[in-house]
mmCIF file of N, CA and C and ligand atoms in Angstrom:
data_model
loop_
_atom_site.group_PDB
_atom_site.id
_atom_site.type_symbol
_atom_site.label_atom_id
_atom_site.label_comp_id
_atom_site.label_asym_id
_atom_site.label_seq_id
_atom_site.Cartn_x
_atom_site.Cartn_y
_atom_site.Cartn_z
ATOM 1 N N MET S 1 -8.235 10.597 14.575
ATOM 2 C CA MET S 1 -7.359 11.766 14.770
ATOM 3 C C MET S 1 -6.352 11.855 13.618
ATOM 4 N N ALA S 2 -6.153 13.043 13.147
ATOM 5 C CA ALA S 2 -5.216 13.220 12.032
ATOM 6 C C ALA S 2 -3.789 12.956 12.486
ATOM 7 N N GLN S 3 -3.052 12.306 11.631
ATOM 8 C CA GLN S 3 -1.670 12.012 11.970
ATOM 9 C C GLN S 3 -0.770 13.135 11.510
ATOM 10 N N LYS S 4 0.359 13.228 12.161
ATOM 11 C CA LYS S 4 1.333 14.233 11.776
ATOM 12 C C LYS S 4 1.903 13.875 10.405
ATOM 13 N N LYS S 5 1.921 14.840 9.531
ATOM 14 C CA LYS S 5 2.424 14.589 8.183
ATOM 15 C C LYS S 5 3.952 14.610 8.172
ATOM 16 N N MET S 6 4.476 13.830 7.272
ATOM 17 C CA MET S 6 5.920 13.760 7.151
ATOM 18 C C MET S 6 6.335 14.586 5.936
ATOM 19 N N ALA S 7 7.203 15.524 6.163
ATOM 20 C CA ALA S 7 7.664 16.365 5.055
ATOM 21 C C ALA S 7 9.093 15.990 4.691
ATOM 22 N N LYS S 8 9.238 15.343 3.556
ATOM 23 C CA LYS S 8 10.551 14.934 3.094
ATOM 24 C C LYS S 8 10.685 15.351 1.650
ATOM 25 N N SER S 9 11.862 15.780 1.275
ATOM 26 C CA SER S 9 12.058 16.190 -0.110
ATOM 27 C C SER S 9 12.182 14.953 -0.989
ATOM 28 N N GLU S 10 11.916 15.131 -2.268
ATOM 29 C CA GLU S 10 12.035 14.006 -3.195
ATOM 30 C C GLU S 10 13.489 13.519 -3.265
ATOM 31 N N THR S 11 14.422 14.420 -3.030
ATOM 32 C CA THR S 11 15.835 14.014 -3.002
ATOM 33 C C THR S 11 16.083 13.043 -1.849
ATOM 34 N N GLU S 12 15.493 13.347 -0.704
ATOM 35 C CA GLU S 12 15.639 12.447 0.444
ATOM 36 C C GLU S 12 15.002 11.093 0.175
ATOM 37 N N TRP S 13 13.793 11.132 -0.392
ATOM 38 C CA TRP S 13 13.114 9.870 -0.712
ATOM 39 C C TRP S 13 13.961 9.037 -1.671
ATOM 40 N N LYS S 14 14.535 9.679 -2.634
ATOM 41 C CA LYS S 14 15.328 8.970 -3.644
ATOM 42 C C LYS S 14 16.516 8.264 -2.988
ATOM 43 N N LYS S 15 17.065 8.877 -1.967
ATOM 44 C CA LYS S 15 18.198 8.297 -1.257
ATOM 45 C C LYS S 15 17.776 7.087 -0.438
ATOM 46 N N GLU S 16 16.588 7.165 0.170
ATOM 47 C CA GLU S 16 16.151 6.137 1.112
ATOM 48 C C GLU S 16 15.508 4.938 0.441
ATOM 49 N N LEU S 17 14.871 5.155 -0.693
ATOM 50 C CA LEU S 17 14.105 4.088 -1.329
ATOM 51 C C LEU S 17 14.904 3.442 -2.464
ATOM 52 N N THR S 18 14.558 2.204 -2.770
ATOM 53 C CA THR S 18 15.137 1.581 -3.959
ATOM 54 C C THR S 18 14.538 2.266 -5.186
ATOM 55 N N PRO S 19 15.168 2.152 -6.357
ATOM 56 C CA PRO S 19 14.609 2.775 -7.562
ATOM 57 C C PRO S 19 13.180 2.315 -7.851
ATOM 58 N N GLU S 20 12.915 1.028 -7.649
ATOM 59 C CA GLU S 20 11.567 0.501 -7.872
ATOM 60 C C GLU S 20 10.576 1.096 -6.876
ATOM 61 N N GLN S 21 10.984 1.178 -5.602
ATOM 62 C CA GLN S 21 10.109 1.776 -4.588
ATOM 63 C C GLN S 21 9.853 3.250 -4.901
ATOM 64 N N TYR S 22 10.876 3.948 -5.327
ATOM 65 C CA TYR S 22 10.706 5.371 -5.642
ATOM 66 C C TYR S 22 9.708 5.539 -6.786
ATOM 67 N N ARG S 23 9.841 4.708 -7.789
ATOM 68 C CA ARG S 23 8.948 4.775 -8.943
ATOM 69 C C ARG S 23 7.496 4.534 -8.524
ATOM 70 N N VAL S 24 7.271 3.551 -7.663
ATOM 71 C CA VAL S 24 5.911 3.216 -7.242
ATOM 72 C C VAL S 24 5.393 4.205 -6.197
ATOM 73 N N LEU S 25 6.162 4.402 -5.142
ATOM 74 C CA LEU S 25 5.680 5.178 -3.991
ATOM 75 C C LEU S 25 5.595 6.673 -4.279
ATOM 76 N N ARG S 26 6.577 7.190 -4.987
ATOM 77 C CA ARG S 26 6.641 8.643 -5.169
ATOM 78 C C ARG S 26 6.173 9.076 -6.555
ATOM 79 N N GLU S 27 6.160 8.149 -7.529
ATOM 80 C CA GLU S 27 5.723 8.514 -8.880
ATOM 81 C C GLU S 27 4.477 7.744 -9.308
ATOM 82 N N LYS S 28 3.795 7.153 -8.325
ATOM 83 C CA LYS S 28 2.527 6.452 -8.566
ATOM 84 C C LYS S 28 2.640 5.333 -9.592
ATOM 85 N N GLY S 29 3.743 4.623 -9.560
ATOM 86 C CA GLY S 29 3.915 3.509 -10.470
ATOM 87 C C GLY S 29 3.207 2.257 -9.965
ATOM 88 N N THR S 30 3.259 1.221 -10.769
ATOM 89 C CA THR S 30 2.691 -0.069 -10.386
ATOM 90 C C THR S 30 3.708 -1.153 -10.679
ATOM 91 N N GLU S 31 3.954 -2.001 -9.685
ATOM 92 C CA GLU S 31 4.877 -3.104 -9.939
ATOM 93 C C GLU S 31 4.175 -4.157 -10.791
ATOM 94 N N MET S 32 4.944 -4.943 -11.514
ATOM 95 C CA MET S 32 4.353 -5.983 -12.344
ATOM 96 C C MET S 32 3.700 -7.049 -11.473
ATOM 97 N N ALA S 33 2.527 -7.516 -11.913
ATOM 98 C CA ALA S 33 1.803 -8.541 -11.158
ATOM 99 C C ALA S 33 2.667 -9.784 -10.988
ATOM 100 N N PHE S 34 2.502 -10.461 -9.887
ATOM 101 C CA PHE S 34 3.172 -11.728 -9.574
ATOM 102 C C PHE S 34 4.699 -11.596 -9.468
ATOM 103 N N THR S 35 5.197 -10.369 -9.303
ATOM 104 C CA THR S 35 6.646 -10.195 -9.180
ATOM 105 C C THR S 35 7.053 -9.732 -7.784
ATOM 106 N N GLY S 36 6.109 -9.203 -7.017
ATOM 107 C CA GLY S 36 6.450 -8.605 -5.732
ATOM 108 C C GLY S 36 6.704 -9.642 -4.643
ATOM 109 N N THR S 37 7.149 -9.149 -3.501
ATOM 110 C CA THR S 37 7.505 -10.019 -2.375
ATOM 111 C C THR S 37 6.283 -10.625 -1.692
ATOM 112 N N TYR S 38 5.157 -9.927 -1.698
ATOM 113 C CA TYR S 38 4.072 -10.298 -0.784
ATOM 114 C C TYR S 38 2.796 -10.819 -1.420
ATOM 115 N N TRP S 39 2.716 -10.882 -2.762
ATOM 116 C CA TRP S 39 1.420 -11.267 -3.339
ATOM 117 C C TRP S 39 1.021 -12.668 -2.873
ATOM 118 N N ASN S 40 2.000 -13.551 -2.621
ATOM 119 C CA ASN S 40 1.697 -14.922 -2.198
ATOM 120 C C ASN S 40 2.152 -15.176 -0.764
ATOM 121 N N GLU S 41 2.286 -14.103 0.010
ATOM 122 C CA GLU S 41 2.740 -14.213 1.407
ATOM 123 C C GLU S 41 1.556 -14.568 2.318
ATOM 124 N N HIS S 42 1.769 -15.559 3.200
ATOM 125 C CA HIS S 42 0.690 -15.942 4.119
ATOM 126 C C HIS S 42 1.096 -15.810 5.581
ATOM 127 N N GLY S 43 2.243 -15.188 5.843
ATOM 128 C CA GLY S 43 2.698 -15.006 7.216
ATOM 129 C C GLY S 43 1.850 -13.985 7.958
ATOM 130 N N LYS S 44 1.866 -14.113 9.284
ATOM 131 C CA LYS S 44 1.065 -13.221 10.123
ATOM 132 C C LYS S 44 1.864 -11.973 10.498
ATOM 133 N N GLY S 45 1.145 -10.898 10.710
ATOM 134 C CA GLY S 45 1.791 -9.686 11.175
ATOM 135 C C GLY S 45 1.089 -8.444 10.655
ATOM 136 N N MET S 46 1.792 -7.324 10.796
ATOM 137 C CA MET S 46 1.263 -6.037 10.358
ATOM 138 C C MET S 46 2.043 -5.564 9.139
ATOM 139 N N TYR S 47 1.326 -5.235 8.083
ATOM 140 C CA TYR S 47 1.966 -4.656 6.901
ATOM 141 C C TYR S 47 2.074 -3.155 7.115
ATOM 142 N N ARG S 48 3.314 -2.698 7.189
ATOM 143 C CA ARG S 48 3.571 -1.269 7.387
ATOM 144 C C ARG S 48 3.919 -0.603 6.062
ATOM 145 N N CYS S 49 3.817 0.713 6.033
ATOM 146 C CA CYS S 49 4.270 1.477 4.873
ATOM 147 C C CYS S 49 5.782 1.308 4.748
ATOM 148 N N ALA S 50 6.250 0.938 3.578
ATOM 149 C CA ALA S 50 7.677 0.701 3.370
ATOM 150 C C ALA S 50 8.482 2.000 3.482
ATOM 151 N N ALA S 51 7.810 3.120 3.295
ATOM 152 C CA ALA S 51 8.512 4.396 3.335
ATOM 153 C C ALA S 51 8.588 4.990 4.736
ATOM 154 N N CYS S 52 7.531 4.832 5.546
ATOM 155 C CA CYS S 52 7.503 5.532 6.841
ATOM 156 C C CYS S 52 7.146 4.645 8.023
ATOM 157 N N GLY S 53 6.780 3.387 7.804
ATOM 158 C CA GLY S 53 6.483 2.481 8.919
ATOM 159 C C GLY S 53 5.066 2.551 9.445
ATOM 160 N N ASN S 54 4.253 3.419 8.879
ATOM 161 C CA ASN S 54 2.856 3.542 9.283
ATOM 162 C C ASN S 54 2.153 2.180 9.197
ATOM 163 N N GLU S 55 1.369 1.818 10.232
ATOM 164 C CA GLU S 55 0.656 0.541 10.234
ATOM 165 C C GLU S 55 -0.543 0.616 9.297
ATOM 166 N N LEU S 56 -0.515 -0.213 8.250
ATOM 167 C CA LEU S 56 -1.533 -0.075 7.208
ATOM 168 C C LEU S 56 -2.546 -1.218 7.182
ATOM 169 N N PHE S 57 -2.055 -2.447 7.071
ATOM 170 C CA PHE S 57 -2.957 -3.584 6.893
ATOM 171 C C PHE S 57 -2.512 -4.760 7.763
ATOM 172 N N SER S 58 -3.482 -5.405 8.423
ATOM 173 C CA SER S 58 -3.187 -6.617 9.182
ATOM 174 C C SER S 58 -3.241 -7.819 8.245
ATOM 175 N N SER S 59 -2.389 -8.806 8.525
ATOM 176 C CA SER S 59 -2.421 -10.030 7.722
ATOM 177 C C SER S 59 -3.778 -10.730 7.834
ATOM 178 N N ASP S 60 -4.532 -10.437 8.908
ATOM 179 C CA ASP S 60 -5.851 -11.053 9.089
ATOM 180 C C ASP S 60 -6.818 -10.662 7.972
ATOM 181 N N THR S 61 -6.573 -9.553 7.310
ATOM 182 C CA THR S 61 -7.490 -9.091 6.261
ATOM 183 C C THR S 61 -6.942 -9.388 4.860
ATOM 184 N N LYS S 62 -5.790 -10.054 4.787
ATOM 185 C CA LYS S 62 -5.187 -10.360 3.483
ATOM 186 C C LYS S 62 -5.904 -11.559 2.857
ATOM 187 N N PHE S 63 -6.169 -11.484 1.581
ATOM 188 C CA PHE S 63 -6.817 -12.612 0.909
ATOM 189 C C PHE S 63 -6.209 -12.813 -0.481
ATOM 190 N N ASP S 64 -6.387 -14.014 -1.004
ATOM 191 C CA ASP S 64 -5.837 -14.331 -2.319
ATOM 192 C C ASP S 64 -6.802 -13.855 -3.399
ATOM 193 N N SER S 65 -6.445 -12.750 -4.039
ATOM 194 C CA SER S 65 -7.345 -12.158 -5.028
ATOM 195 C C SER S 65 -7.099 -12.714 -6.427
ATOM 196 N N GLY S 66 -5.953 -13.374 -6.613
ATOM 197 C CA GLY S 66 -5.627 -13.886 -7.937
ATOM 198 C C GLY S 66 -5.062 -12.839 -8.877
ATOM 199 N N THR S 67 -4.869 -11.611 -8.370
ATOM 200 C CA THR S 67 -4.410 -10.522 -9.231
ATOM 201 C C THR S 67 -2.894 -10.455 -9.343
ATOM 202 N N GLY S 68 -2.181 -11.078 -8.377
ATOM 203 C CA GLY S 68 -0.730 -10.975 -8.370
ATOM 204 C C GLY S 68 -0.209 -9.815 -7.541
ATOM 205 N N TRP S 69 -1.121 -9.127 -6.865
ATOM 206 C CA TRP S 69 -0.745 -8.076 -5.913
ATOM 207 C C TRP S 69 -1.333 -8.410 -4.546
ATOM 208 N N PRO S 70 -0.622 -8.026 -3.482
ATOM 209 C CA PRO S 70 -1.184 -8.211 -2.148
ATOM 210 C C PRO S 70 -2.537 -7.505 -2.053
ATOM 211 N N SER S 71 -3.531 -8.230 -1.529
ATOM 212 C CA SER S 71 -4.882 -7.680 -1.482
ATOM 213 C C SER S 71 -5.449 -7.812 -0.075
ATOM 214 N N PHE S 72 -6.094 -6.747 0.371
ATOM 215 C CA PHE S 72 -6.627 -6.693 1.730
ATOM 216 C C PHE S 72 -8.083 -6.242 1.668
ATOM 217 N N SER S 73 -8.889 -6.790 2.616
ATOM 218 C CA SER S 73 -10.308 -6.445 2.626
ATOM 219 C C SER S 73 -10.611 -5.271 3.549
ATOM 220 N N ASP S 74 -9.618 -4.831 4.326
ATOM 221 C CA ASP S 74 -9.869 -3.713 5.238
ATOM 222 C C ASP S 74 -8.547 -3.076 5.657
ATOM 223 N N ILE S 75 -8.648 -1.877 6.194
ATOM 224 C CA ILE S 75 -7.455 -1.199 6.729
ATOM 225 C C ILE S 75 -7.257 -1.613 8.177
ATOM 226 N N ALA S 76 -6.040 -1.426 8.697
ATOM 227 C CA ALA S 76 -5.734 -1.839 10.068
ATOM 228 C C ALA S 76 -6.425 -0.928 11.076
ATOM 229 N N LYS S 77 -6.404 0.358 10.814
ATOM 230 C CA LYS S 77 -7.113 1.291 11.689
ATOM 231 C C LYS S 77 -7.421 2.581 10.947
ATOM 232 N N GLN S 78 -8.373 3.309 11.494
ATOM 233 C CA GLN S 78 -8.839 4.533 10.846
ATOM 234 C C GLN S 78 -7.719 5.563 10.751
ATOM 235 N N GLY S 79 -7.694 6.295 9.668
ATOM 236 C CA GLY S 79 -6.796 7.438 9.565
ATOM 237 C C GLY S 79 -5.420 7.142 9.006
ATOM 238 N N THR S 80 -5.146 5.878 8.695
ATOM 239 C CA THR S 80 -3.799 5.559 8.230
ATOM 240 C C THR S 80 -3.650 5.709 6.720
ATOM 241 N N ILE S 81 -4.766 5.710 6.013
ATOM 242 C CA ILE S 81 -4.680 5.907 4.572
ATOM 243 C C ILE S 81 -5.627 7.022 4.115
ATOM 244 N N GLU S 82 -5.310 7.564 2.965
ATOM 245 C CA GLU S 82 -6.172 8.541 2.324
ATOM 246 C C GLU S 82 -6.607 7.982 0.988
ATOM 247 N N LEU S 83 -7.844 8.265 0.615
ATOM 248 C CA LEU S 83 -8.364 7.835 -0.677
ATOM 249 C C LEU S 83 -8.504 9.054 -1.573
ATOM 250 N N ARG S 84 -8.025 8.934 -2.806
ATOM 251 C CA ARG S 84 -8.111 10.055 -3.748
ATOM 252 C C ARG S 84 -8.616 9.549 -5.085
ATOM 253 N N PRO S 85 -9.474 10.325 -5.754
ATOM 254 C CA PRO S 85 -9.914 9.945 -7.092
ATOM 255 C C PRO S 85 -8.736 9.951 -8.064
ATOM 256 N N ASP S 86 -8.660 8.931 -8.888
ATOM 257 C CA ASP S 86 -7.547 8.806 -9.838
ATOM 258 C C ASP S 86 -8.111 8.495 -11.217
ATOM 259 N N ASP S 87 -8.051 9.474 -12.106
ATOM 260 C CA ASP S 87 -8.602 9.306 -13.455
ATOM 261 C C ASP S 87 -7.506 9.047 -14.489
ATOM 262 N N SER S 88 -6.327 8.659 -14.029
ATOM 263 C CA SER S 88 -5.228 8.430 -14.967
ATOM 264 C C SER S 88 -5.431 7.139 -15.748
ATOM 265 N N HIS S 89 -4.733 7.002 -16.845
ATOM 266 C CA HIS S 89 -4.754 5.801 -17.692
ATOM 267 C C HIS S 89 -6.154 5.456 -18.200
ATOM 268 N N GLY S 90 -7.014 6.477 -18.333
ATOM 269 C CA GLY S 90 -8.347 6.265 -18.889
ATOM 270 C C GLY S 90 -9.272 5.461 -18.008
ATOM 271 N N MET S 91 -8.974 5.392 -16.709
ATOM 272 C CA MET S 91 -9.822 4.628 -15.794
ATOM 273 C C MET S 91 -10.275 5.529 -14.651
ATOM 274 N N ASN S 92 -11.427 5.181 -14.072
ATOM 275 C CA ASN S 92 -11.870 5.867 -12.863
ATOM 276 C C ASN S 92 -11.567 4.972 -11.678
ATOM 277 N N ARG S 93 -10.465 5.275 -11.028
ATOM 278 C CA ARG S 93 -10.076 4.437 -9.901
ATOM 279 C C ARG S 93 -9.931 5.281 -8.636
ATOM 280 N N THR S 94 -9.788 4.588 -7.522
ATOM 281 C CA THR S 94 -9.545 5.273 -6.256
ATOM 282 C C THR S 94 -8.135 4.940 -5.794
ATOM 283 N N GLU S 95 -7.337 5.982 -5.698
ATOM 284 C CA GLU S 95 -5.959 5.781 -5.279
ATOM 285 C C GLU S 95 -5.869 5.647 -3.762
ATOM 286 N N VAL S 96 -4.994 4.748 -3.294
ATOM 287 C CA VAL S 96 -4.747 4.568 -1.859
ATOM 288 C C VAL S 96 -3.375 5.164 -1.535
ATOM 289 N N VAL S 97 -3.369 6.114 -0.605
ATOM 290 C CA VAL S 97 -2.160 6.856 -0.261
ATOM 291 C C VAL S 97 -1.904 6.739 1.244
ATOM 292 N N CYS S 98 -0.656 6.601 1.642
ATOM 293 C CA CYS S 98 -0.305 6.612 3.072
ATOM 294 C C CYS S 98 -0.558 8.009 3.618
ATOM 295 N N SER S 99 -1.362 8.109 4.679
ATOM 296 C CA SER S 99 -1.727 9.434 5.185
ATOM 297 C C SER S 99 -0.571 10.100 5.920
ATOM 298 N N LYS S 100 0.403 9.301 6.327
ATOM 299 C CA LYS S 100 1.520 9.879 7.087
ATOM 300 C C LYS S 100 2.597 10.475 6.175
ATOM 301 N N CYS S 101 2.946 9.739 5.109
ATOM 302 C CA CYS S 101 4.066 10.215 4.281
ATOM 303 C C CYS S 101 3.646 10.565 2.856
ATOM 304 N N GLY S 102 2.366 10.349 2.530
ATOM 305 C CA GLY S 102 1.871 10.738 1.223
ATOM 306 C C GLY S 102 2.295 9.824 0.091
ATOM 307 N N SER S 103 2.852 8.671 0.419
ATOM 308 C CA SER S 103 3.300 7.759 -0.633
ATOM 309 C C SER S 103 2.132 7.004 -1.263
ATOM 310 N N HIS S 104 2.256 6.767 -2.552
ATOM 311 C CA HIS S 104 1.275 5.975 -3.287
ATOM 312 C C HIS S 104 1.411 4.504 -2.886
ATOM 313 N N LEU S 105 0.283 3.874 -2.558
ATOM 314 C CA LEU S 105 0.314 2.466 -2.130
ATOM 315 C C LEU S 105 -0.314 1.543 -3.159
ATOM 316 N N GLY S 106 -1.419 1.967 -3.747
ATOM 317 C CA GLY S 106 -2.136 1.130 -4.703
ATOM 318 C C GLY S 106 -3.509 1.705 -4.959
ATOM 319 N N HIS S 107 -4.486 0.827 -5.201
ATOM 320 C CA HIS S 107 -5.843 1.286 -5.499
ATOM 321 C C HIS S 107 -6.873 0.473 -4.715
ATOM 322 N N LEU S 108 -8.052 1.081 -4.565
ATOM 323 C CA LEU S 108 -9.156 0.434 -3.854
ATOM 324 C C LEU S 108 -10.266 0.103 -4.842
ATOM 325 N N PHE S 109 -10.749 -1.143 -4.787
ATOM 326 C CA PHE S 109 -11.835 -1.586 -5.657
ATOM 327 C C PHE S 109 -12.979 -2.139 -4.805
ATOM 328 N N ASP S 110 -14.166 -2.161 -5.383
ATOM 329 C CA ASP S 110 -15.355 -2.583 -4.640
ATOM 330 C C ASP S 110 -15.758 -4.024 -4.942
ATOM 331 N N ASP S 111 -14.789 -4.865 -5.272
ATOM 332 C CA ASP S 111 -15.127 -6.262 -5.585
ATOM 333 C C ASP S 111 -14.436 -7.225 -4.619
ATOM 334 N N GLY S 112 -14.254 -6.793 -3.402
ATOM 335 C CA GLY S 112 -13.607 -7.630 -2.389
ATOM 336 C C GLY S 112 -14.583 -8.572 -1.705
ATOM 337 N N PRO S 113 -14.057 -9.418 -0.828
ATOM 338 C CA PRO S 113 -14.897 -10.405 -0.140
ATOM 339 C C PRO S 113 -15.771 -9.765 0.947
ATOM 340 N N THR S 114 -16.798 -10.447 1.359
ATOM 341 C CA THR S 114 -17.624 -9.988 2.472
ATOM 342 C C THR S 114 -16.809 -10.083 3.759
ATOM 343 N N PRO S 115 -17.086 -9.294 4.778
ATOM 344 C CA PRO S 115 -18.222 -8.380 4.876
ATOM 345 C C PRO S 115 -17.948 -6.975 4.311
ATOM 346 N N THR S 116 -16.722 -6.615 4.034
ATOM 347 C CA THR S 116 -16.463 -5.228 3.620
ATOM 348 C C THR S 116 -16.750 -4.996 2.146
ATOM 349 N N GLY S 117 -16.551 -6.035 1.311
ATOM 350 C CA GLY S 117 -16.695 -5.869 -0.128
ATOM 351 C C GLY S 117 -15.576 -5.054 -0.747
ATOM 352 N N LYS S 118 -14.550 -4.752 0.066
ATOM 353 C CA LYS S 118 -13.456 -3.907 -0.408
ATOM 354 C C LYS S 118 -12.251 -4.759 -0.813
ATOM 355 N N ARG S 119 -11.547 -4.271 -1.835
ATOM 356 C CA ARG S 119 -10.278 -4.893 -2.216
ATOM 357 C C ARG S 119 -9.216 -3.797 -2.323
ATOM 358 N N TYR S 120 -8.382 -3.740 -1.307
ATOM 359 C CA TYR S 120 -7.239 -2.830 -1.353
ATOM 360 C C TYR S 120 -6.123 -3.555 -2.083
ATOM 361 N N CYS S 121 -5.852 -3.104 -3.308
ATOM 362 C CA CYS S 121 -4.863 -3.742 -4.174
ATOM 363 C C CYS S 121 -3.570 -2.938 -4.047
ATOM 364 N N ILE S 122 -2.595 -3.513 -3.355
ATOM 365 C CA ILE S 122 -1.428 -2.748 -2.903
ATOM 366 C C ILE S 122 -0.145 -3.331 -3.486
ATOM 367 N N ASN S 123 0.763 -2.474 -3.890
ATOM 368 C CA ASN S 123 2.049 -2.936 -4.396
ATOM 369 C C ASN S 123 2.894 -3.519 -3.262
ATOM 370 N N SER S 124 3.517 -4.666 -3.513
ATOM 371 C CA SER S 124 4.387 -5.286 -2.502
ATOM 372 C C SER S 124 5.474 -4.335 -2.043
ATOM 373 N N CYS S 125 6.060 -3.613 -2.979
ATOM 374 C CA CYS S 125 7.215 -2.788 -2.624
ATOM 375 C C CYS S 125 6.815 -1.553 -1.826
ATOM 376 N N SER S 126 5.508 -1.310 -1.694
ATOM 377 C CA SER S 126 5.034 -0.236 -0.821
ATOM 378 C C SER S 126 4.882 -0.712 0.618
ATOM 379 N N LEU S 127 5.042 -2.011 0.821
ATOM 380 C CA LEU S 127 4.763 -2.612 2.128
ATOM 381 C C LEU S 127 6.002 -3.232 2.746
ATOM 382 N N LYS S 128 5.965 -3.343 4.084
ATOM 383 C CA LYS S 128 6.982 -4.089 4.807
ATOM 384 C C LYS S 128 6.254 -4.875 5.895
ATOM 385 N N LEU S 129 6.303 -6.193 5.810
ATOM 386 C CA LEU S 129 5.602 -7.031 6.792
ATOM 387 C C LEU S 129 6.389 -7.058 8.095
ATOM 388 N N ASP S 130 5.690 -6.687 9.176
ATOM 389 C CA ASP S 130 6.277 -6.716 10.513
ATOM 390 C C ASP S 130 5.672 -7.911 11.249
ATOM 391 N N PRO S 131 6.404 -9.028 11.351
ATOM 392 C CA PRO S 131 5.836 -10.254 11.915
ATOM 393 C C PRO S 131 5.616 -10.163 13.416
ATOM 394 N N GLU S 132 6.237 -9.202 14.076
ATOM 395 C CA GLU S 132 6.115 -9.078 15.534
ATOM 396 C C GLU S 132 4.810 -8.411 15.929
ATOM 397 N N LYS S 133 4.362 -7.497 15.093
ATOM 398 C CA LYS S 133 3.188 -6.685 15.421
ATOM 399 C C LYS S 133 1.942 -7.369 14.897
ATOM 400 N N LYS S 134 1.041 -7.761 15.812
ATOM 401 C CA LYS S 134 -0.186 -8.433 15.398
ATOM 402 C C LYS S 134 -1.329 -7.435 15.271
HETATM 403 FE FE1 FE J 201 3.994 6.069 4.672
#
């Protein structure tokens, strides 16, 4: 089922997010590898969208990809993310976007572990780990 979209102005986002989060989430930036909060996080819980709280990835699907970004082999549930073709920076990539608030989260690659073979490569600052929600 489609989720209700969140309509917020960029001015509002700028007020609510840190400058780094705004750059990544709203301007499709990428945080530097091995600098984020969660690339080496092994705690259990639900990774929510840092901008809107949408449930995105369970810690059960998190794996050590060696890339320096939090990496997940699957989404938490259907409909929480949108995939868009991204031809920027001379690459053919698939952008991962929060379906609720439209924020940029990271990219999806097809070199993940079995059984999905997917690697959702997500910026730490796009995420907020909720340890209560399993
Ligand atoms: Fe969101």
